[in-house]
Amino acid sequence: MANKVLEVKNLSVGFLSHARKVHIIRDVSIDVIEGETLAIVGESGSGKSVFTKTFTGMLDANGYIEGGSIMFHGQDLAKLTKPEQWLGIRGKKIATIFQDPMTSLNPLFSIGYQISEVLMLHHGLSKKDAKDEAIKLLKKVNIPDAEKRYDDYPFQYSGGMRQRVVIAIALACRPEILICDEPTTALDVTVQAQIIALIKELQKEYKWTTIFITHDLGVVANVADRVAVMYGGQIVEYGTAEDVFYEPAHPYTWALLSSLPQLGSKNEPLTYIKGNPPSFVSEIVGDAFAIRNDYALRIDFLQEPPMYKISDTHFAKTWLLDPHAPKVEKPKIIQNLRARMKIAAKELQREVGDE
Amino acid sequence: MVKNIDQVIDHNYEDLFTIVGTSEENIEKLETAPYSYWRETFKQLWKNPLAILCVIGIIVLVLMAIVGPWIKQYNIYTNGGTVSLDEFEPYLPPNADNWLGTGGTKMGYFKGLDLWTLVWYGTRLSLILGTVIALIDTFLGLLIGSLWGYFKWLDPIMLELRNFINNIPTLLLYILLMKFLERSFWTLVFVMCMFGWMGLAGFIRNQIIIIRNREYNIASQTLGSSPKAMITHNLLPYLISVIVTVVSTAIPAAISAEVGLSFFNLSFRAHENVTLGQLLTAATSDAWQTYPYLLIAPMIVLVPLTVTFFYLGLALADATDPKNHR
Amino acid sequence: MMAENKEVLVRMEDVRISFKRGTVERIVIDHLNLDIFKGEILGLVGESGSGKTTIGRSIIRVVPVAKGKIYYNGQVISGDVEKHVARNLKTKVQMIFQDPSASLNERANVDYIVSEGLRAFHLYKDEAERLEKVNDIMRKVGLRPEHLKRYPHEFSGGQRQRIGIARSMVMQPEMIIADEPISALDVSIRAQVLNLIKKFQSENNMTVLFIAHDLSVVKYISDRIAVIYAGQLVELAKAERLFEVPCHPYTKSLLSAVPIPDPLMEKKKKIVTYDPSAHHYTSEDPAQLAEVEPGHFVRCDSKELAQYREICANFHEGGK
C-alpha cells in the first residue's frame, strides 16, 4: 500500500468579497501519494490555484477555510492560522513554484543570493557553505557558468532561465512536496519542454512528490502519474493518467480532450468548450458544468452529483454514471484517442513506439 | 442516488435523467450586474465615514459663508460712502454682539469691526477666489499636460519652458505686477494662475508617458483613433484618481497662496475686499498674543477648510481608483 | 520569392529593424525577405525574442524600419510615407493582440471599443448604420447585444479576445496580423478563436499573418509556415510540407517540443535542442535562404543545401 503524503478531506474554501461570502472550493477530497506526480487540470477560474494554496497557507487575506482537513504527517494544515505555525512547513517541506518567473524573483538581489538566503534560513548553513551549495544547485538546473552567474540579477535573464532559478530555490529546501503552479504557461513551447524535463529529472533524483497544476493536457500527459480534473471549485474526475485520457467518464473531461488542437483536421472547425467558466458570483446549484455541457441531464441543474467509483483508481462526479442515467458514449472525436494521437505524432516526426 | 427529495418532487427518474444539453442563450450571459464607474465611485465614497464628515464640513462652511454675515447684518463696507460702518470698541473679546470679538487698533481697516462678519465675508471671497484659480489651473494643467505627454515633439520645448518658469523669482514678479495692476478679482486670478498650471501639467505629462505605450493604446493607434479621442478616452480616464486629488487640494492651496500674497501686501485692498488672508495678516501684525481671538477668528475657517479638502481629496483618490471597486 | 502565380500582397525587402536604448542599437531583424500572398494564411513561428512580433508590428507601422522596404500592394508603406498613405493602411490592415486583458481599454465600454475604428474613419453614414455593423459583428463572434454596455473586466479572457477580434473585423480589413492571439487563452477555448479567424478569412478572402510559438496550432490554420530564429527566416514552406520534411535543425527542435496529449507516448519523448554552432558557416560559403524544392526555402550554405535537396527528393519518392 503506497504511502499517502497528503490527505485532503471535504475541504471547502471561501472568500469574503465586498461583505459577501463566495464559496470557491466546495467539499473536495483527494489523497496525494508519496513520490507520485499528481496533475490538477482545469481552466482558469476552476479553483486549482486556490486549492493548492491551502497546502502552504498562502490564501489571500480575504480567503478562509470553511471546513474540512488537510492531513500532513499527522498534522491538520487546515487548522493552522498563524504565520509562525507555517514556518517549518512552507518552503521547507512544501514548496511552490509559480507561473510568472518575472515576478517570482526579487529584482533587487542577485539570483545566487536568493538561493543562499534560503539555505541559510532553512538549513542554517554559513554564508560560504550556502554559496557553494547554491552554485551546485545552479549547475543542477543546467544554468551554464554557474560560478560566474551567481552574481547575476534577474533582469538579465529570460523567462526560462528565471524559472530555472526558481526551481533551484525550491530545490534548496529539499521539499517533500513540490507544488508547480502553471510553471510553464508563460513560457515558449521549447522552453516549456526543457523545464518540464528538468522537474522530472530532479524528482527522480530527489524523490519528492509533485503536484502539477496546468490547463494544458499536453503537459499533463508528459508529467502525470495521476490526474485530477477540476471544475467550478470541485474535483470532477480523478484517476491514473491512462484512466483519464483513455477512459474519461466526465463530460468536462470529454470536452477538454475534444478541444485539443492535435485532433483537428484542416477542413473542419475545431471543437471547443462553449461558454465561460463559472464566476462564483451567484450560488452554484446542481452541477457547475451543466450550463456548458452538451450531455447535461435535467437533474444536473437541480442537484450536485455524488462521486461515483469506476475502479479502484478511477472516480468521477457525474450523474451520467448513475444507474438511472441513459448510456452515453464519449464523443466520437476522442474515441480511439491512442490511434489519433499516434497519427498526430507521426505528423510531428515523432518516433512512435508499439504499445 | 438522488438525496434531496423536496427539490425533485415534480419530476420522476425518467424525466430527471433525460439529456437537455446546453442553451445558446444562457451560455454567454454575464452573471454580474452591469458596472458603472461613477456609481461604484460614489458607493465607495459613501462607505467612508471620514469622507462623509468632510463633505458635511465643506457644506457647512459654504453655507456659513453665504449666511453668516446676514445673521448680524453689520456693515463692514461703506459702499463708496453710502453706508455707515458698524464700528465697535476695538479689542473686544467674543460677546453677545460680537460672537468672535472685534478687530484691534493695529489691524488697519479692521479696527473695531465685527470679526464674525469679517470672517464670513472673507471666507466667501477666499473660497470663490480659490475655486476659480483651482479650476483654471486644473483646466490649463490638464490641457497642456495632455498635449505635452501625447506629442513627443513637444517634450523638449516644454521642458525648457518648465525650467525657465521654475527659475523665475515669482515673488518679485508679483510685487512688480501688483504695482501696476489694479487690485481687482480678475487681476489677482490672472497673477496667481500665471504659472500655477505648470505643476499639474508636468505631473499629467509624466502619467501619460507611463501609460501611452500600453497595449490598448497601441491598439487604438492601429484603429486610427485621433489624438483627441486617445486623450479623452484612453488617457484621461485613467488619471481621474490623480486629477481629483489634485483639484481638491488645489482649492486650499490657492487660498493659502492668497494668504501668502496678503502678507506681502499684494492682495486686495482691505477696505474694498476682505479675504481670510487679509484677516490673518492683520491679526499677526497686531497683539494676537494678548488677544488670541484676533487670530482664532480667521483660523476657525482656514484650518477646517484646509483639512476637510485634504481628506476629501484622499478619500476621492481611493474611491475613484477602480481597484477598489467591486 | 515566387512560389506559384499568386499575387503578392505584402513584400518585405531586405528589412532591418533595430531598437535603440540610449546609444546601444540592438538589431532584432536583419536582411529579411518575405512575401505574403493575397488570401493566404501565413503562419510565423518562433520563440520569444525571435522577432516575430516585431515583423507584424512593422507592417502596420507601429515599429519603424531601419533599412529596407515594405510594400503593400506594390506601394511602399515603410519609412517616411505621406500621411494619407499611412492612414489608408489602417483601413486595410488590422491587428489582433495577444493579451486580452491589456489590449482592451478598461475604461471604455464594449460599444466604444468595437466602434473605435469605425469612428476614426467615418465608415458609416449614420448612427443606425453604425449600430447595425456593431451588432452584426458581435453576433458573428458569438457575443450578445446587451454586452455592448458592459466593460472589459466583466468578461472572461475568451470573451475579451473575441471583443478584440470584433473591433478589428468590423473594419473589414484586407489583411489581419494576428499576434499570438491564443497564447494567453486556456487550451479549451483556443479553438473558438481559431475557428473565428478561419471563418472570417474564408468569408472575406482575407490575408492573415498568424504569429505563434506553437507549431501544432499553426499547422491547423496555416497555408504556409515561416520559421524564425534570432531575427532570421530559417525555413519557409507549405504547411503540410514543413511537417513532412522539416529541413532546418531549428524547425526539427520546434517539432520535438510540441506536446502530444498521450500519456504513454509523451513520457517517452526526447527533446531535440537546437545548437546554432552546429552549422559551420564561413564567409566563402555563407548561409542564405535557398530554395530546396519548389516553394520550400531553407536557410543554409551550399553543403547543407545539397543534403536537404536529397532528403526532400527521397521523401517525394515515398522513402523514409
mmCIF file of N, CA, C and O in Angstrom, chain B residues 24-37 214-226 229-230 232-240 320-322 326, chain C residues 57 60 62 87 90 93-95 97-99 102-108 112-113 116-117 120-121 142-144 146-147 149-151 153-156 159 162 167-168 171 192:
data_model
loop_
_atom_site.group_PDB
_atom_site.id
_atom_site.type_symbol
_atom_site.label_atom_id
_atom_site.label_comp_id
_atom_site.label_asym_id
_atom_site.label_seq_id
_atom_site.Cartn_x
_atom_site.Cartn_y
_atom_site.Cartn_z
ATOM 1 N N GLU B 24 -28.134 27.980 -25.926
ATOM 2 C CA GLU B 24 -27.299 29.019 -26.561
ATOM 3 C C GLU B 24 -27.418 30.350 -25.849
ATOM 4 O O GLU B 24 -26.458 31.069 -25.672
ATOM 5 N N GLU B 25 -28.640 30.667 -25.426
ATOM 6 C CA GLU B 25 -28.890 31.974 -24.836
ATOM 7 C C GLU B 25 -28.148 32.169 -23.541
ATOM 8 O O GLU B 25 -27.574 33.209 -23.284
ATOM 9 N N ASN B 26 -28.193 31.107 -22.713
ATOM 10 C CA ASN B 26 -27.634 31.271 -21.378
ATOM 11 C C ASN B 26 -26.125 31.245 -21.350
ATOM 12 O O ASN B 26 -25.498 31.679 -20.405
ATOM 13 N N ILE B 27 -25.554 30.685 -22.417
ATOM 14 C CA ILE B 27 -24.150 30.356 -22.322
ATOM 15 C C ILE B 27 -23.234 31.570 -22.266
ATOM 16 O O ILE B 27 -22.194 31.544 -21.653
ATOM 17 N N GLU B 28 -23.617 32.664 -22.905
ATOM 18 C CA GLU B 28 -22.730 33.825 -22.863
ATOM 19 C C GLU B 28 -23.217 34.871 -21.878
ATOM 20 O O GLU B 28 -22.693 35.968 -21.825
ATOM 21 N N LYS B 29 -24.226 34.539 -21.113
ATOM 22 C CA LYS B 29 -24.799 35.525 -20.201
ATOM 23 C C LYS B 29 -23.793 35.913 -19.140
ATOM 24 O O LYS B 29 -23.056 35.087 -18.620
ATOM 25 N N LEU B 30 -23.781 37.182 -18.809
ATOM 26 C CA LEU B 30 -22.899 37.646 -17.741
ATOM 27 C C LEU B 30 -23.661 37.598 -16.433
ATOM 28 O O LEU B 30 -24.787 38.067 -16.347
ATOM 29 N N GLU B 31 -23.011 37.030 -15.417
ATOM 30 C CA GLU B 31 -23.738 36.843 -14.172
ATOM 31 C C GLU B 31 -23.767 38.078 -13.301
ATOM 32 O O GLU B 31 -24.588 38.209 -12.420
ATOM 33 N N THR B 32 -22.863 38.981 -13.517
ATOM 34 C CA THR B 32 -22.763 40.128 -12.610
ATOM 35 C C THR B 32 -23.637 41.272 -13.097
ATOM 36 O O THR B 32 -23.956 41.375 -14.271
ATOM 37 N N ALA B 33 -23.993 42.161 -12.163
ATOM 38 C CA ALA B 33 -24.767 43.348 -12.537
ATOM 39 C C ALA B 33 -23.865 44.281 -13.326
ATOM 40 O O ALA B 33 -22.661 44.293 -13.134
ATOM 41 N N PRO B 34 -24.451 45.078 -14.242
ATOM 42 C CA PRO B 34 -23.616 45.964 -15.054
ATOM 43 C C PRO B 34 -22.797 46.924 -14.202
ATOM 44 O O PRO B 34 -23.275 47.421 -13.190
ATOM 45 N N TYR B 35 -21.610 47.172 -14.627
ATOM 46 C CA TYR B 35 -20.686 48.007 -13.887
ATOM 47 C C TYR B 35 -20.798 49.442 -14.376
ATOM 48 O O TYR B 35 -20.811 49.712 -15.555
ATOM 49 N N SER B 36 -20.868 50.361 -13.431
ATOM 50 C CA SER B 36 -20.855 51.772 -13.804
ATOM 51 C C SER B 36 -19.793 52.450 -12.977
ATOM 52 O O SER B 36 -19.812 52.390 -11.739
ATOM 53 N N TYR B 37 -18.834 53.085 -13.610
ATOM 54 C CA TYR B 37 -17.683 53.637 -12.904
ATOM 55 C C TYR B 37 -18.099 54.630 -11.835
ATOM 56 O O TYR B 37 -17.675 54.540 -10.676
ATOM 57 N N ARG B 214 1.094 51.424 -23.459
ATOM 58 C CA ARG B 214 0.411 50.194 -23.088
ATOM 59 C C ARG B 214 -0.335 49.656 -24.291
ATOM 60 O O ARG B 214 -0.723 50.378 -25.190
ATOM 61 N N GLU B 215 -0.556 48.353 -24.263
ATOM 62 C CA GLU B 215 -1.057 47.681 -25.457
ATOM 63 C C GLU B 215 -2.392 48.233 -25.946
ATOM 64 O O GLU B 215 -2.627 48.316 -27.150
ATOM 65 N N TYR B 216 -3.271 48.638 -25.048
ATOM 66 C CA TYR B 216 -4.559 49.120 -25.530
ATOM 67 C C TYR B 216 -4.401 50.429 -26.277
ATOM 68 O O TYR B 216 -5.193 50.755 -27.169
ATOM 69 N N ASN B 217 -3.369 51.184 -25.957
ATOM 70 C CA ASN B 217 -3.132 52.424 -26.688
ATOM 71 C C ASN B 217 -2.551 52.160 -28.061
ATOM 72 O O ASN B 217 -2.882 52.836 -29.037
ATOM 73 N N ILE B 218 -1.687 51.166 -28.142
ATOM 74 C CA ILE B 218 -1.176 50.780 -29.454
ATOM 75 C C ILE B 218 -2.324 50.276 -30.314
ATOM 76 O O ILE B 218 -2.419 50.578 -31.504
ATOM 77 N N ALA B 219 -3.229 49.509 -29.674
ATOM 78 C CA ALA B 219 -4.386 49.010 -30.413
ATOM 79 C C ALA B 219 -5.207 50.173 -30.954
ATOM 80 O O ALA B 219 -5.616 50.171 -32.115
ATOM 81 N N SER B 220 -5.440 51.186 -30.127
ATOM 82 C CA SER B 220 -6.221 52.334 -30.584
ATOM 83 C C SER B 220 -5.534 53.053 -31.730
ATOM 84 O O SER B 220 -6.188 53.552 -32.642
ATOM 85 N N GLN B 221 -4.212 53.103 -31.682
ATOM 86 C CA GLN B 221 -3.490 53.742 -32.784
ATOM 87 C C GLN B 221 -3.685 52.978 -34.080
ATOM 88 O O GLN B 221 -3.894 53.575 -35.127
ATOM 89 N N THR B 222 -3.627 51.642 -33.986
ATOM 90 C CA THR B 222 -3.793 50.865 -35.213
ATOM 91 C C THR B 222 -5.210 50.984 -35.751
ATOM 92 O O THR B 222 -5.455 50.756 -36.934
ATOM 93 N N LEU B 223 -6.154 51.348 -34.890
ATOM 94 C CA LEU B 223 -7.518 51.528 -35.351
ATOM 95 C C LEU B 223 -7.725 52.929 -35.911
ATOM 96 O O LEU B 223 -8.794 53.240 -36.425
ATOM 97 N N GLY B 224 -6.710 53.783 -35.769
ATOM 98 C CA GLY B 224 -6.785 55.096 -36.384
ATOM 99 C C GLY B 224 -7.381 56.177 -35.508
ATOM 100 O O GLY B 224 -7.755 57.227 -35.993
ATOM 101 N N SER B 225 -7.478 55.959 -34.206
ATOM 102 C CA SER B 225 -8.081 56.968 -33.342
ATOM 103 C C SER B 225 -7.300 58.272 -33.371
ATOM 104 O O SER B 225 -6.074 58.273 -33.408
ATOM 105 N N SER B 226 -8.039 59.385 -33.354
ATOM 106 C CA SER B 226 -7.401 60.702 -33.385
ATOM 107 C C SER B 226 -6.760 61.000 -32.036
ATOM 108 O O SER B 226 -7.148 60.414 -31.029
ATOM 109 N N ALA B 229 -9.380 61.758 -29.432
ATOM 110 C CA ALA B 229 -10.066 60.568 -28.907
ATOM 111 C C ALA B 229 -9.154 59.805 -27.957
ATOM 112 O O ALA B 229 -9.584 59.341 -26.901
ATOM 113 N N MET B 230 -7.880 59.697 -28.306
ATOM 114 C CA MET B 230 -6.934 58.987 -27.443
ATOM 115 C C MET B 230 -6.848 59.667 -26.086
ATOM 116 O O MET B 230 -6.891 59.038 -25.043
ATOM 117 N N THR B 232 -8.959 61.805 -24.642
ATOM 118 C CA THR B 232 -10.170 61.835 -23.822
ATOM 119 C C THR B 232 -10.664 60.456 -23.421
ATOM 120 O O THR B 232 -11.234 60.298 -22.359
ATOM 121 N N HIS B 233 -10.444 59.447 -24.230
ATOM 122 C CA HIS B 233 -10.991 58.134 -23.887
ATOM 123 C C HIS B 233 -9.955 57.165 -23.357
ATOM 124 O O HIS B 233 -10.276 56.266 -22.600
ATOM 125 N N ASN B 234 -8.721 57.296 -23.842
ATOM 126 C CA ASN B 234 -7.713 56.309 -23.438
ATOM 127 C C ASN B 234 -6.835 56.760 -22.287
ATOM 128 O O ASN B 234 -6.348 55.945 -21.521
ATOM 129 N N LEU B 235 -6.562 58.047 -22.214
ATOM 130 C CA LEU B 235 -5.562 58.506 -21.247
ATOM 131 C C LEU B 235 -6.185 59.160 -20.019
ATOM 132 O O LEU B 235 -5.951 58.723 -18.896
ATOM 133 N N LEU B 236 -6.979 60.205 -20.253
ATOM 134 C CA LEU B 236 -7.501 60.934 -19.102
ATOM 135 C C LEU B 236 -8.356 60.082 -18.160
ATOM 136 O O LEU B 236 -8.249 60.229 -16.941
ATOM 137 N N PRO B 237 -9.204 59.166 -18.673
ATOM 138 C CA PRO B 237 -9.999 58.384 -17.722
ATOM 139 C C PRO B 237 -9.147 57.610 -16.739
ATOM 140 O O PRO B 237 -9.583 57.307 -15.637
ATOM 141 N N TYR B 238 -7.923 57.287 -17.121
ATOM 142 C CA TYR B 238 -7.061 56.564 -16.203
ATOM 143 C C TYR B 238 -6.452 57.485 -15.160
ATOM 144 O O TYR B 238 -5.871 57.031 -14.180
ATOM 145 N N LEU B 239 -6.589 58.777 -15.402
ATOM 146 C CA LEU B 239 -5.958 59.730 -14.492
ATOM 147 C C LEU B 239 -6.973 60.406 -13.584
ATOM 148 O O LEU B 239 -6.636 61.347 -12.869
ATOM 149 N N ILE B 240 -8.213 59.925 -13.605
ATOM 150 C CA ILE B 240 -9.247 60.589 -12.808
ATOM 151 C C ILE B 240 -8.850 60.628 -11.344
ATOM 152 O O ILE B 240 -8.980 61.650 -10.679
ATOM 153 N N THR B 320 -12.098 56.773 -6.541
ATOM 154 C CA THR B 320 -12.063 56.787 -7.999
ATOM 155 C C THR B 320 -11.130 55.731 -8.556
ATOM 156 O O THR B 320 -11.054 55.546 -9.760
ATOM 157 N N ASP B 321 -10.410 55.037 -7.708
ATOM 158 C CA ASP B 321 -9.485 54.009 -8.173
ATOM 159 C C ASP B 321 -10.238 52.707 -8.410
ATOM 160 O O ASP B 321 -10.764 52.132 -7.465
ATOM 161 N N PRO B 322 -10.281 52.231 -9.666
ATOM 162 C CA PRO B 322 -11.107 51.055 -9.954
ATOM 163 C C PRO B 322 -10.662 49.803 -9.208
ATOM 164 O O PRO B 322 -11.438 48.874 -9.051
ATOM 165 N N ARG B 326 -15.951 47.115 -6.875
ATOM 166 C CA ARG B 326 -16.460 45.766 -6.674
ATOM 167 C C ARG B 326 -15.416 44.641 -6.746
ATOM 168 O O ARG B 326 -14.944 44.218 -7.708
ATOM 169 N N ARG C 57 4.421 44.007 -36.302
ATOM 170 C CA ARG C 57 4.223 45.409 -35.952
ATOM 171 C C ARG C 57 4.854 46.354 -36.951
ATOM 172 O O ARG C 57 4.448 47.505 -37.081
ATOM 173 N N ILE C 60 2.292 47.183 -39.796
ATOM 174 C CA ILE C 60 1.292 48.225 -39.538
ATOM 175 C C ILE C 60 1.913 49.502 -39.009
ATOM 176 O O ILE C 60 1.234 50.375 -38.498
ATOM 177 N N VAL C 62 3.770 50.274 -36.486
ATOM 178 C CA VAL C 62 3.922 50.577 -35.066
ATOM 179 C C VAL C 62 5.403 50.626 -34.727
ATOM 180 O O VAL C 62 5.843 51.363 -33.850
ATOM 181 N N ARG C 87 -2.476 56.534 -43.186
ATOM 182 C CA ARG C 87 -3.825 56.459 -42.681
ATOM 183 C C ARG C 87 -4.646 55.405 -43.426
ATOM 184 O O ARG C 87 -5.411 54.650 -42.843
ATOM 185 N N LYS C 90 -4.326 51.790 -42.416
ATOM 186 C CA LYS C 90 -5.054 51.312 -41.245
ATOM 187 C C LYS C 90 -6.432 50.792 -41.609
ATOM 188 O O LYS C 90 -7.014 50.002 -40.885
ATOM 189 N N VAL C 93 -5.232 47.107 -43.082
ATOM 190 C CA VAL C 93 -4.533 46.119 -42.263
ATOM 191 C C VAL C 93 -4.881 46.343 -40.805
ATOM 192 O O VAL C 93 -4.743 47.441 -40.290
ATOM 193 N N GLN C 94 -5.346 45.293 -40.139
ATOM 194 C CA GLN C 94 -5.681 45.400 -38.726
ATOM 195 C C GLN C 94 -4.953 44.335 -37.921
ATOM 196 O O GLN C 94 -4.424 43.380 -38.477
ATOM 197 N N MET C 95 -4.948 44.544 -36.609
ATOM 198 C CA MET C 95 -4.169 43.652 -35.759
ATOM 199 C C MET C 95 -5.020 43.044 -34.645
ATOM 200 O O MET C 95 -5.894 43.702 -34.103
ATOM 201 N N PHE C 97 -4.423 41.392 -30.930
ATOM 202 C CA PHE C 97 -3.335 41.379 -29.969
ATOM 203 C C PHE C 97 -3.351 40.135 -29.095
ATOM 204 O O PHE C 97 -4.333 39.434 -28.969
ATOM 205 N N GLN C 98 -2.209 39.933 -28.413
ATOM 206 C CA GLN C 98 -2.048 38.704 -27.658
ATOM 207 C C GLN C 98 -2.811 38.698 -26.346
ATOM 208 O O GLN C 98 -3.487 37.745 -26.001
ATOM 209 N N ASP C 99 -2.679 39.793 -25.588
ATOM 210 C CA ASP C 99 -3.162 39.773 -24.224
ATOM 211 C C ASP C 99 -4.528 40.417 -24.120
ATOM 212 O O ASP C 99 -4.646 41.640 -24.206
ATOM 213 N N ALA C 102 -4.767 43.291 -21.543
ATOM 214 C CA ALA C 102 -4.025 44.539 -21.743
ATOM 215 C C ALA C 102 -4.429 45.273 -23.008
ATOM 216 O O ALA C 102 -4.200 46.473 -23.121
ATOM 217 N N SER C 103 -5.030 44.563 -23.985
ATOM 218 C CA SER C 103 -5.255 45.234 -25.267
ATOM 219 C C SER C 103 -6.618 45.891 -25.380
ATOM 220 O O SER C 103 -6.933 46.471 -26.403
ATOM 221 N N LEU C 104 -7.442 45.800 -24.340
ATOM 222 C CA LEU C 104 -8.723 46.491 -24.371
ATOM 223 C C LEU C 104 -8.696 47.644 -23.380
ATOM 224 O O LEU C 104 -8.162 47.501 -22.285
ATOM 225 N N ASN C 105 -9.328 48.753 -23.751
ATOM 226 C CA ASN C 105 -9.381 49.922 -22.891
ATOM 227 C C ASN C 105 -10.380 49.672 -21.766
ATOM 228 O O ASN C 105 -11.594 49.641 -21.980
ATOM 229 N N GLU C 106 -9.869 49.497 -20.550
ATOM 230 C CA GLU C 106 -10.744 49.122 -19.449
ATOM 231 C C GLU C 106 -11.779 50.186 -19.123
ATOM 232 O O GLU C 106 -12.776 49.918 -18.474
ATOM 233 N N ARG C 107 -11.524 51.422 -19.518
ATOM 234 C CA ARG C 107 -12.445 52.497 -19.176
ATOM 235 C C ARG C 107 -13.468 52.795 -20.264
ATOM 236 O O ARG C 107 -14.204 53.763 -20.179
ATOM 237 N N ALA C 108 -13.452 52.003 -21.305
ATOM 238 C CA ALA C 108 -14.439 52.238 -22.358
ATOM 239 C C ALA C 108 -15.348 51.038 -22.407
ATOM 240 O O ALA C 108 -14.917 49.915 -22.143
ATOM 241 N N TYR C 112 -17.987 51.259 -27.467
ATOM 242 C CA TYR C 112 -16.955 52.192 -27.902
ATOM 243 C C TYR C 112 -15.761 51.459 -28.474
ATOM 244 O O TYR C 112 -15.210 51.828 -29.505
ATOM 245 N N ILE C 113 -15.360 50.386 -27.787
ATOM 246 C CA ILE C 113 -14.182 49.649 -28.228
ATOM 247 C C ILE C 113 -14.382 49.084 -29.632
ATOM 248 O O ILE C 113 -13.515 49.202 -30.501
ATOM 249 N N GLU C 116 -14.448 51.790 -32.390
ATOM 250 C CA GLU C 116 -13.362 52.761 -32.420
ATOM 251 C C GLU C 116 -12.845 53.028 -33.835
ATOM 252 O O GLU C 116 -12.690 54.177 -34.248
ATOM 253 N N GLY C 117 -12.602 51.965 -34.582
ATOM 254 C CA GLY C 117 -12.098 52.140 -35.937
ATOM 255 C C GLY C 117 -13.134 52.773 -36.848
ATOM 256 O O GLY C 117 -12.819 53.610 -37.690
ATOM 257 N N ALA C 120 -13.142 56.409 -36.224
ATOM 258 C CA ALA C 120 -11.936 57.099 -36.680
ATOM 259 C C ALA C 120 -11.981 57.385 -38.173
ATOM 260 O O ALA C 120 -11.477 58.396 -38.632
ATOM 261 N N PHE C 121 -12.598 56.474 -38.933
ATOM 262 C CA PHE C 121 -12.604 56.656 -40.383
ATOM 263 C C PHE C 121 -13.986 56.939 -40.938
ATOM 264 O O PHE C 121 -14.192 56.907 -42.147
ATOM 265 N N GLY C 142 -20.081 35.634 -31.552
ATOM 266 C CA GLY C 142 -20.731 34.849 -30.510
ATOM 267 C C GLY C 142 -21.047 35.626 -29.248
ATOM 268 O O GLY C 142 -21.251 35.061 -28.188
ATOM 269 N N LEU C 143 -21.093 36.956 -29.357
ATOM 270 C CA LEU C 143 -21.466 37.754 -28.183
ATOM 271 C C LEU C 143 -22.851 38.351 -28.404
ATOM 272 O O LEU C 143 -23.386 38.316 -29.496
ATOM 273 N N ARG C 144 -23.402 38.946 -27.321
ATOM 274 C CA ARG C 144 -24.790 39.382 -27.419
ATOM 275 C C ARG C 144 -24.899 40.903 -27.381
ATOM 276 O O ARG C 144 -24.031 41.575 -26.847
ATOM 277 N N GLU C 146 -26.596 42.867 -25.559
ATOM 278 C CA GLU C 146 -26.580 43.507 -24.241
ATOM 279 C C GLU C 146 -25.175 43.670 -23.695
ATOM 280 O O GLU C 146 -24.941 44.399 -22.744
ATOM 281 N N HIS C 147 -24.212 42.995 -24.301
ATOM 282 C CA HIS C 147 -22.835 43.119 -23.846
ATOM 283 C C HIS C 147 -22.219 44.459 -24.213
ATOM 284 O O HIS C 147 -21.169 44.826 -23.701
ATOM 285 N N LYS C 149 -23.023 47.401 -23.516
ATOM 286 C CA LYS C 149 -22.960 48.423 -22.475
ATOM 287 C C LYS C 149 -21.974 48.060 -21.378
ATOM 288 O O LYS C 149 -21.773 48.808 -20.433
ATOM 289 N N ARG C 150 -21.357 46.896 -21.480
ATOM 290 C CA ARG C 150 -20.515 46.426 -20.391
ATOM 291 C C ARG C 150 -19.065 46.827 -20.593
ATOM 292 O O ARG C 150 -18.679 47.305 -21.646
ATOM 293 N N TYR C 151 -18.276 46.562 -19.564
ATOM 294 C CA TYR C 151 -16.865 46.927 -19.603
ATOM 295 C C TYR C 151 -15.994 45.680 -19.658
ATOM 296 O O TYR C 151 -16.376 44.640 -19.159
ATOM 297 N N HIS C 153 -13.602 44.321 -18.074
ATOM 298 C CA HIS C 153 -13.268 43.481 -16.926
ATOM 299 C C HIS C 153 -14.423 42.591 -16.496
ATOM 300 O O HIS C 153 -14.260 41.691 -15.690
ATOM 301 N N GLU C 154 -15.610 42.822 -17.037
ATOM 302 C CA GLU C 154 -16.745 41.979 -16.681
ATOM 303 C C GLU C 154 -16.768 40.677 -17.478
ATOM 304 O O GLU C 154 -17.612 39.824 -17.246
ATOM 305 N N PHE C 155 -15.846 40.537 -18.435
ATOM 306 C CA PHE C 155 -15.845 39.367 -19.308
ATOM 307 C C PHE C 155 -14.707 38.413 -18.988
ATOM 308 O O PHE C 155 -13.712 38.778 -18.386
ATOM 309 N N SER C 156 -14.851 37.177 -19.492
ATOM 310 C CA SER C 156 -13.763 36.204 -19.340
ATOM 311 C C SER C 156 -12.713 36.469 -20.421
ATOM 312 O O SER C 156 -12.944 37.231 -21.353
ATOM 313 N N GLN C 159 -13.893 35.746 -23.968
ATOM 314 C CA GLN C 159 -14.826 36.751 -24.469
ATOM 315 C C GLN C 159 -14.093 38.034 -24.844
ATOM 316 O O GLN C 159 -14.379 38.664 -25.853
ATOM 317 N N ARG C 162 -12.494 37.801 -28.110
ATOM 318 C CA ARG C 162 -13.458 37.906 -29.199
ATOM 319 C C ARG C 162 -13.880 39.359 -29.413
ATOM 320 O O ARG C 162 -14.174 39.780 -30.523
ATOM 321 N N ARG C 167 -13.496 44.159 -32.980
ATOM 322 C CA ARG C 167 -13.155 45.533 -33.321
ATOM 323 C C ARG C 167 -12.258 45.616 -34.546
ATOM 324 O O ARG C 167 -12.281 46.609 -35.263
ATOM 325 N N SER C 168 -11.457 44.580 -34.773
ATOM 326 C CA SER C 168 -10.633 44.585 -35.988
ATOM 327 C C SER C 168 -11.462 44.194 -37.201
ATOM 328 O O SER C 168 -11.350 44.794 -38.262
ATOM 329 N N MET C 171 -13.935 46.509 -39.292
ATOM 330 C CA MET C 171 -13.345 47.394 -40.285
ATOM 331 C C MET C 171 -13.257 46.730 -41.656
ATOM 332 O O MET C 171 -12.869 47.367 -42.621
ATOM 333 N N GLN C 192 -12.123 28.237 -30.319
ATOM 334 C CA GLN C 192 -13.184 29.152 -30.707
ATOM 335 C C GLN C 192 -12.592 30.336 -31.472
ATOM 336 O O GLN C 192 -13.113 30.765 -32.503
#
